[in-house]
Coordinates of C-alpha atoms in Angstrom, one line a residue:
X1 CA 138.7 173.2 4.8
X2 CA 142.1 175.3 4.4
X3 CA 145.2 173.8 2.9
X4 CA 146.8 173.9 5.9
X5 CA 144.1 171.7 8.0
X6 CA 143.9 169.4 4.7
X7 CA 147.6 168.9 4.7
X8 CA 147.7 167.9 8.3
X9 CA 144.9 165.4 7.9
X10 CA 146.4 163.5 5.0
X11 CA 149.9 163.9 6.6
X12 CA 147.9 161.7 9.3
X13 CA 146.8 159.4 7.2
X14 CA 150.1 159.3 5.7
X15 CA 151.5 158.4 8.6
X16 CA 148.9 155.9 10.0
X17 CA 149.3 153.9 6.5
X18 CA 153.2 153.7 7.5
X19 CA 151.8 152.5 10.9
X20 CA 149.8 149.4 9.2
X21 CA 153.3 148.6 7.0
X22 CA 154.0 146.6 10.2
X23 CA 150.3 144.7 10.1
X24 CA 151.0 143.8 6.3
X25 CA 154.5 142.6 7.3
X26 CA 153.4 140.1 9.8
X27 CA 150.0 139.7 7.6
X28 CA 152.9 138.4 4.7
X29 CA 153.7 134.8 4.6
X30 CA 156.9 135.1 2.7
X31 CA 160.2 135.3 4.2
X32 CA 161.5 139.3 4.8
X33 CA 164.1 139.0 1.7
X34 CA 161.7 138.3 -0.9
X35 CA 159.5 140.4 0.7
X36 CA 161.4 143.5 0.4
X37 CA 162.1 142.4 -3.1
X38 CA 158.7 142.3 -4.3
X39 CA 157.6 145.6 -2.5
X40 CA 160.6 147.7 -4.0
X41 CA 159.9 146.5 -7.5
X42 CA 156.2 147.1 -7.4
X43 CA 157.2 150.7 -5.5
X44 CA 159.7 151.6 -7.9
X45 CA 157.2 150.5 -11.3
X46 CA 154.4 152.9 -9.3
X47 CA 156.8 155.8 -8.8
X48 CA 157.9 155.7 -13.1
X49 CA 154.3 155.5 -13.8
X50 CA 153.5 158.2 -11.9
X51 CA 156.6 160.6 -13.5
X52 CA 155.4 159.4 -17.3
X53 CA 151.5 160.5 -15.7
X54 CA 153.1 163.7 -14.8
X55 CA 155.7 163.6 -17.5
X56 CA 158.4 164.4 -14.8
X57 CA 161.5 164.9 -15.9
X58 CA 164.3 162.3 -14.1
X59 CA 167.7 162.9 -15.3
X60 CA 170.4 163.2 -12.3
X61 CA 174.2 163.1 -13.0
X62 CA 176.7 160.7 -12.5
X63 CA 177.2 161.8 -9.2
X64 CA 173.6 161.6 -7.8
X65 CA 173.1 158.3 -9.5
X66 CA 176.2 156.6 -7.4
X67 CA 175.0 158.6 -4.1
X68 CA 171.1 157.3 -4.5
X69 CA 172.0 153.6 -5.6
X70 CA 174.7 153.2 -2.7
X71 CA 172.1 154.6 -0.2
X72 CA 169.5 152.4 -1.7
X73 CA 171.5 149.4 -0.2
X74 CA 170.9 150.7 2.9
X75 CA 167.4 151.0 2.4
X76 CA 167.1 148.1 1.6
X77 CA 168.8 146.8 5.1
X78 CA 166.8 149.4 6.6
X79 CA 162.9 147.0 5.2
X80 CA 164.6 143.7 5.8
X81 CA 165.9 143.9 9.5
X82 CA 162.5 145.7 10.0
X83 CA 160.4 142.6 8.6
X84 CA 162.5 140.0 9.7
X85 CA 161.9 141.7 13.5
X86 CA 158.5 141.7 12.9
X87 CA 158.6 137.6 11.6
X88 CA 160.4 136.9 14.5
X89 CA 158.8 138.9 17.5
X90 CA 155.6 141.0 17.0
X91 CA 154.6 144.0 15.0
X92 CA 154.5 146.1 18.9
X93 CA 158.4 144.8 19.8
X94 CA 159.8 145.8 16.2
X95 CA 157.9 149.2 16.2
X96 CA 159.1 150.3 19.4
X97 CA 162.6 149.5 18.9
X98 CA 162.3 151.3 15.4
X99 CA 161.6 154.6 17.4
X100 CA 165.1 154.5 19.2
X101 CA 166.1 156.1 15.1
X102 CA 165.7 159.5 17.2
X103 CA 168.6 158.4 19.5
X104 CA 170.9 157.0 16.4
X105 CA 170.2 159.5 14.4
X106 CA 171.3 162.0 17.2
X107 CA 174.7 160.2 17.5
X108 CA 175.4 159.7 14.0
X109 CA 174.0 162.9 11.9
X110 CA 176.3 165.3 14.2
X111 CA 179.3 162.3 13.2
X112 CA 178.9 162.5 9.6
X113 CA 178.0 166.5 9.3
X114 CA 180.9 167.0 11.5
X115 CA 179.0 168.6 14.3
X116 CA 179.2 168.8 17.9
X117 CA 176.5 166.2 19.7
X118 CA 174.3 168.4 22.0
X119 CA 174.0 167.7 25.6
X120 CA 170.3 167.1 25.4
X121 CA 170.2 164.8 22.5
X122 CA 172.7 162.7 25.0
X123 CA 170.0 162.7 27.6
X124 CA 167.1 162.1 25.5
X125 CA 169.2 159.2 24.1
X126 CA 170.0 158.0 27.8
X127 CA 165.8 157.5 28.3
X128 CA 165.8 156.1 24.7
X129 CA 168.2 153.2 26.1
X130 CA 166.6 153.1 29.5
X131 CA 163.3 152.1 27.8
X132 CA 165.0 149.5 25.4
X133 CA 166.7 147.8 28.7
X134 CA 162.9 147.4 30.5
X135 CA 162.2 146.1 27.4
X136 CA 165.4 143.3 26.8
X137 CA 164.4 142.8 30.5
X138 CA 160.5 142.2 30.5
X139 CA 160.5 140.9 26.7
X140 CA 163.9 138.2 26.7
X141 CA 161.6 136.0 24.4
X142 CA 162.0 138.3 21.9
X143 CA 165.6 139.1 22.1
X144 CA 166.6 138.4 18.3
X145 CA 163.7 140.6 17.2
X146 CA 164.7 143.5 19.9
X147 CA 168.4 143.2 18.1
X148 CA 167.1 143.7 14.3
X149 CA 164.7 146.2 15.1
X150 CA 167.1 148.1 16.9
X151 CA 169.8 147.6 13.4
X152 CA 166.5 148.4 11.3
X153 CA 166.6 151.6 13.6
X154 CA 170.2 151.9 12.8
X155 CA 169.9 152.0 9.0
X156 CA 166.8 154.2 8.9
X157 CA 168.8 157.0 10.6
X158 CA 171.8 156.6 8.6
X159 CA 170.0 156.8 5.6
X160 CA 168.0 159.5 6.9
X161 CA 171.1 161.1 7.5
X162 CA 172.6 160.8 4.6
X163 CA 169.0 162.0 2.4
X164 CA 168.5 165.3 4.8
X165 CA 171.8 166.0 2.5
X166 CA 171.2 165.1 -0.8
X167 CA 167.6 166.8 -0.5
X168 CA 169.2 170.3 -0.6
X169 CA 170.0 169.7 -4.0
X170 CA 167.7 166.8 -5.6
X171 CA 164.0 166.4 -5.4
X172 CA 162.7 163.9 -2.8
X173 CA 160.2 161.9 -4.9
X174 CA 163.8 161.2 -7.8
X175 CA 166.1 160.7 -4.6
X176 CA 163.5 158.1 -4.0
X177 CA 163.1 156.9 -7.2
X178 CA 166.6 155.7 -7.5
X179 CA 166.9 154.3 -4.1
X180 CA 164.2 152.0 -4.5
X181 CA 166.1 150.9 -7.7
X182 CA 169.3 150.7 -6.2
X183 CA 167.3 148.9 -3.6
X184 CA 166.1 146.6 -6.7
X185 CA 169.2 146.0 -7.7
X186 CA 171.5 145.0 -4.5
X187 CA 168.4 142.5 -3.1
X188 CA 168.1 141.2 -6.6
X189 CA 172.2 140.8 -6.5
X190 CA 172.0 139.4 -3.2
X191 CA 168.8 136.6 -4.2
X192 CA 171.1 135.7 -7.4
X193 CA 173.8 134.8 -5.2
X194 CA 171.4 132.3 -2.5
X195 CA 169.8 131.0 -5.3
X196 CA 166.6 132.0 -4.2
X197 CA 165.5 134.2 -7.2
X198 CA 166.5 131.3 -9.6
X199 CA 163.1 129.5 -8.3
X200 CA 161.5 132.5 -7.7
X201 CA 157.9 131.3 -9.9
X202 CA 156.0 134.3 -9.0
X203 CA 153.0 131.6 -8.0
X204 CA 152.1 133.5 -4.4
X205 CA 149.2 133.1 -2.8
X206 CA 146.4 135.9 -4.2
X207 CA 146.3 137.2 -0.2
X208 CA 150.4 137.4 -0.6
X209 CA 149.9 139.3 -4.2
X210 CA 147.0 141.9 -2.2
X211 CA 148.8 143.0 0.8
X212 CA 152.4 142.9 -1.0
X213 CA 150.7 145.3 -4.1
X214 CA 148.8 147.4 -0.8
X215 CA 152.6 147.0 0.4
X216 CA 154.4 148.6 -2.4
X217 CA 151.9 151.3 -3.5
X218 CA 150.0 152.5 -0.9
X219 CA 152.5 152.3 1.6
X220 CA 155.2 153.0 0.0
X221 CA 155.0 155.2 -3.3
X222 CA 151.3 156.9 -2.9
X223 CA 152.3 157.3 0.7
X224 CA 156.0 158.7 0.0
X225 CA 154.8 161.2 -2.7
X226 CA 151.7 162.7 -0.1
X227 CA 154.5 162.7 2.7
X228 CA 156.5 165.0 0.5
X229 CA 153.8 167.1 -0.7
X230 CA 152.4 168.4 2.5
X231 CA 155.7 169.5 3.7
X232 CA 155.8 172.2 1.2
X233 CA 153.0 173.9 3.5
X234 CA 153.6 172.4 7.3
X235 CA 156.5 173.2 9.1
X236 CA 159.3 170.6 10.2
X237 CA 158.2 170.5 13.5
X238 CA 154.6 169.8 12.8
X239 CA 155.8 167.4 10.7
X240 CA 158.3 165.7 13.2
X241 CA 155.6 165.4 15.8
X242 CA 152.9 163.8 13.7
X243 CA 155.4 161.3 12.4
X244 CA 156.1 160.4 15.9
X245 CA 152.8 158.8 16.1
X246 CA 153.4 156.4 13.5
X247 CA 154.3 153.7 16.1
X248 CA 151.4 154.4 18.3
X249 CA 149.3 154.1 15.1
X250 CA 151.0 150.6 14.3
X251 CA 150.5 149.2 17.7
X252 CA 147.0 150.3 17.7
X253 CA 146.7 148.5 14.4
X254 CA 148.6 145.4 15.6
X255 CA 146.2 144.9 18.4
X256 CA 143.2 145.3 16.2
X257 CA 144.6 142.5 13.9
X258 CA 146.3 140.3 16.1
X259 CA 144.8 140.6 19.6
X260 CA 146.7 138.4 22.0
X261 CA 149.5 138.0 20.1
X262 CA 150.2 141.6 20.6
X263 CA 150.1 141.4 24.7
X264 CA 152.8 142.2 26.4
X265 CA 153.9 142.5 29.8
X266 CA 153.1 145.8 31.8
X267 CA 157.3 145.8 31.7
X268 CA 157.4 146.4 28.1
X269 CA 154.3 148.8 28.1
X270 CA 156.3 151.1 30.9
X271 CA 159.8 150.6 28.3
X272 CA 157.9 151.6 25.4
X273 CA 155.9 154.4 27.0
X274 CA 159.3 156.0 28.2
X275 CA 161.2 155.9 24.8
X276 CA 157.8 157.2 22.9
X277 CA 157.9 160.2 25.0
X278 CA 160.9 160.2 24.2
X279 CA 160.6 161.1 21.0
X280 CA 157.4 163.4 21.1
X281 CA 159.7 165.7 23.6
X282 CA 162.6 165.2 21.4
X283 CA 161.5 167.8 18.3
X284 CA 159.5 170.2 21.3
X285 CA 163.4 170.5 22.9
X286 CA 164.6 171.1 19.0
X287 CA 162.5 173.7 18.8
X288 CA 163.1 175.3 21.9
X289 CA 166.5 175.4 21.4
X290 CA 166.8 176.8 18.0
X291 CA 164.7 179.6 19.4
X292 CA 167.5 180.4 21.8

């Protein structure tokens, strides 16, 4: 097998283990705050093993350690919105909405690199918010999950945003790094100040302590690091497209594990169908376009 085919098989797998972050959400019988707690700490203690492994060197300035632990906050709304969607609709509802990140993130990187917005990232946005209406319409039982996965959406893009900045001059796996400790650090602020952390015992269930450890390692650090390294050899389009199965992947997944709780009405099917191709045309018309 040549790199390139092996790269785009364990970007796959890369991406279908984002897809089953959903499943171990829902899977998860602690609230989304603790949660999102426990999976940046084990994350972040998996990423600083792996530099001493390698013997990686970490030091950032002043500068990139206020830019990564401000955007880790936002991270960590980003995993929190996501899992409380997910605790409070289904895994299929919160994953759809997720994908509307490609409309968000068309309105807001052009805002904050001071960029004109494109005509057809406006229309590809317009059938990204025509497929979240048949959706508010056909799935109004799950209105409070359709909100925060749509503000999880929100965050992911800004923060998105904000990374395809710093990563012109910091490597991905240290941006990372200190994100998921600023992350650490704002939830753990936050927990101090409900009170919750203060009786935090650490006595979870030994299901809890296997999917939340699958949680923070697989799917977040081993995951992260294999993302980044096969995007040395595939290009950015490649790379968009297969991500762009990652909530196909997570449905799939969620039906598998969940079965009827994951049926929805042939209204949200139609919703969800129109903003996932969405999304798969959205990097073919980036493509096209730069090639003008």
């Amino acid at each position: 097998m040549d790199v390139t085919k092996k790269n785009l098989l364990i970007l796959h797998l890369t991406v279908f283990v984002w897809g089953f972050t959903g499943v171990l959400g829902k899977l998860i019988s602690i609230d989304a705050v603790p949660m999102v707690w426990y999976r940046v700490l084990i994350a972040a203690a998996t990423l600083f093993v792996w530099f001493l492994i390698t013997k990686k060197n970490i030091k950032i300035t002043k500068k990139q350690f206020i830019q990564f632990f401000l955007t880790g906050g936002i991270v960590a709304i980003h995993w929190i919105f996501f899992f409380h969607a997910i605790k409070v609709s289904t895994v299929s509802v919160t994953l759809v909405c997720l994908s509307s990140f490609t409309l968000f993130t068309a309105i807001l990187e052009p805002l904050i690199k001071k960029q004109p917005i494109q005509m057809g990232d406006i229309l590809i946005g317009l059938l990204i918010i025509l497929g979240i209406y048949m959706i508010f319409k056909f799935e109004g039982q799950y209105t409070l999950g359709i909100i925060f996965g749509l503000l999880a959406a929100v965050a992911s893009s800004l923060f998105s945003t904000i990374n395809s900045t710093l990563v012109q001059k910091s490597e991905p796996s240290i941006i990372s790094f200190y994100e998921l400790v600023g992350a650490l650090f704002w939830i753990t602020l936050y927990r101090l100040y409900d009170g919750t952390l203060l009786h935090t015992a650490f006595n979870l269930s030994a299901k809890n302590w296997f999917f939340l450890i699958l949680l923070g390692t697989l799917c977040t650090s081993v995951a992260y690091v294999a993302g980044v390294a096969v995007m040395r050899t595939l290009s950015a389009f490649r790379v968009a497209l297969i991500t762009n199965l990652e909530p196909v992947y997570g449905i799939v997944l969620a039906f598998v594990f969940f079965q009827s709780k994951e049926q929805m009405t042939g209204g949200f099917y139609i919703g969800a169908t129109i903003i996932l191709a969405s999304i798969f045309l959205y990097p073919i018309y980036k493509k096209r376009k730069n090639q003008l």
